[in-house]
Short mmCIF file of C-alpha atoms in Angstrom, two decimals:
data_model
loop_
_atom_site.label_atom_id
_atom_site.label_comp_id
_atom_site.label_asym_id
_atom_site.label_seq_id
_atom_site.Cartn_x
_atom_site.Cartn_y
_atom_site.Cartn_z
CA MET A 1 -7.86 -40.73 -3.25
CA ARG A 2 -11.34 -39.32 -2.52
CA THR A 3 -12.08 -37.98 1.03
CA GLY A 4 -14.62 -40.71 1.75
CA ASP A 5 -12.23 -43.45 0.75
CA ALA A 6 -9.42 -41.86 2.82
CA LEU A 7 -11.73 -41.82 6.04
CA THR A 8 -12.77 -45.33 5.58
CA ALA A 9 -9.16 -46.52 5.41
CA PHE A 10 -8.58 -45.30 9.00
CA ALA A 11 -8.56 -48.04 11.63
CA LYS A 12 -11.52 -48.20 13.88
CA GLY A 13 -11.13 -45.86 16.91
CA THR A 14 -8.74 -43.51 14.98
CA ASP A 15 -9.30 -39.95 15.12
CA ALA A 16 -9.52 -37.95 11.91
CA ARG A 17 -9.12 -34.27 11.18
CA VAL A 18 -11.89 -33.07 9.00
CA ALA A 19 -12.17 -29.47 7.62
CA VAL A 20 -15.64 -28.27 6.47
CA SER A 21 -16.11 -25.20 4.47
CA PHE A 22 -19.06 -23.93 2.64
CA THR A 23 -19.86 -20.93 0.51
CA LEU A 24 -22.93 -18.87 1.27
CA GLY A 25 -25.29 -17.87 -1.49
CA PRO A 26 -26.67 -14.25 -2.17
CA LEU A 27 -28.48 -12.54 0.64
CA TYR A 28 -31.95 -11.37 -0.16
CA HIS A 29 -33.68 -8.52 1.52
CA LEU A 30 -37.39 -7.67 2.09
CA ARG A 31 -38.11 -4.76 -0.31
CA HIS A 32 -41.57 -4.01 0.94
CA VAL A 33 -43.53 -5.68 3.71
CA GLU A 34 -47.39 -5.23 3.46
CA VAL A 35 -50.42 -6.51 5.37
CA ASP A 36 -53.86 -6.61 3.58
CA GLY A 37 -56.79 -6.56 5.89
CA ASP A 38 -58.01 -4.45 8.85
CA LEU A 39 -55.83 -4.97 11.90
CA PRO A 40 -56.41 -3.70 15.46
CA GLU A 41 -54.07 -0.91 16.37
CA ALA A 42 -52.51 -3.22 19.10
CA VAL A 43 -51.69 -5.81 16.55
CA ARG A 44 -50.06 -3.49 13.81
CA GLY A 45 -46.52 -3.70 15.01
CA ILE A 46 -46.42 -7.34 16.11
CA LEU A 47 -45.25 -8.68 12.69
CA GLY A 48 -41.67 -7.56 13.45
CA LEU A 49 -40.71 -7.42 9.72
CA HIS A 50 -39.58 -4.22 8.14
CA ASP A 51 -38.57 -2.99 4.60
CA GLY A 52 -34.89 -3.89 3.92
CA ASP A 53 -34.69 -6.66 6.52
CA PRO A 54 -32.95 -9.90 5.38
CA ALA A 55 -35.44 -12.10 3.79
CA VAL A 56 -34.98 -15.13 6.24
CA ALA A 57 -37.83 -17.56 5.75
CA SER A 58 -38.08 -18.53 9.36
CA ALA A 59 -38.29 -14.94 10.54
CA VAL A 60 -41.03 -14.22 7.83
CA LEU A 61 -43.13 -17.34 8.90
CA ALA A 62 -42.55 -16.39 12.64
CA GLY A 63 -43.95 -12.95 12.01
CA GLY A 64 -47.18 -14.36 10.53
CA GLY A 65 -47.39 -16.69 13.66
CA ARG A 66 -47.06 -13.65 16.02
CA MET A 67 -49.64 -11.74 14.11
CA LEU A 68 -52.12 -14.75 14.30
CA THR A 69 -51.41 -15.16 18.06
CA ALA A 70 -51.78 -11.44 18.85
CA LEU A 71 -55.24 -11.52 17.01
CA GLN A 72 -56.45 -14.43 18.87
CA GLU A 73 -55.32 -12.95 22.21
CA GLN A 74 -57.27 -9.68 21.20
CA GLY A 75 -60.43 -11.87 21.04
CA TYR A 76 -60.47 -12.83 17.39
CA ALA A 77 -60.95 -16.49 17.94
CA PHE A 78 -61.40 -17.25 14.26
CA ALA A 79 -58.73 -15.09 12.96
CA LYS A 80 -56.70 -16.31 10.07
CA VAL A 81 -53.40 -15.21 8.69
CA ASP A 82 -52.56 -16.71 5.30
CA PRO A 83 -49.01 -17.72 4.72
CA PRO A 84 -47.04 -14.91 2.98
CA SER A 85 -46.85 -14.70 -0.68
CA PRO A 86 -43.32 -13.47 -1.56
CA THR A 87 -42.54 -12.22 -4.94
CA ARG A 88 -38.97 -11.75 -6.18
CA PRO A 89 -37.96 -10.44 -9.72
CA PRO A 90 -35.55 -13.09 -11.02
CA THR A 91 -32.53 -10.86 -11.43
CA LEU A 92 -32.69 -8.73 -8.18
CA ARG A 93 -31.88 -9.51 -4.67
CA PHE A 94 -34.96 -8.54 -2.97
CA SER A 95 -38.45 -9.72 -2.23
CA THR A 96 -41.85 -8.16 -1.53
CA CYS A 97 -43.85 -9.95 1.24
CA ALA A 98 -47.64 -9.81 1.61
CA PHE A 99 -49.69 -11.16 4.40
CA THR A 100 -53.32 -11.37 4.28
CA SER A 101 -55.43 -11.43 7.45
#
């Protein structure tokens, strides 16, 4: 009997024990993080990404957001930070991440 069928066979209001498991895929890392463009000294470290960090999409995108906010707070009202352009060789578990400001 399939799991779905077994669960629907329970009477309404009956508790069921369910075990959930998952298998993580490979962990990728940032091989190199670079920023193209001229940045004020006060903004240089705000990205918060370093070579060798895990390549977590939310962290990479948040870094770009932090950089844009810092530029705007420094008076660059029309600052623009393009989304990063990651590159990854197909057989290796690392990525190069480039931001353009």
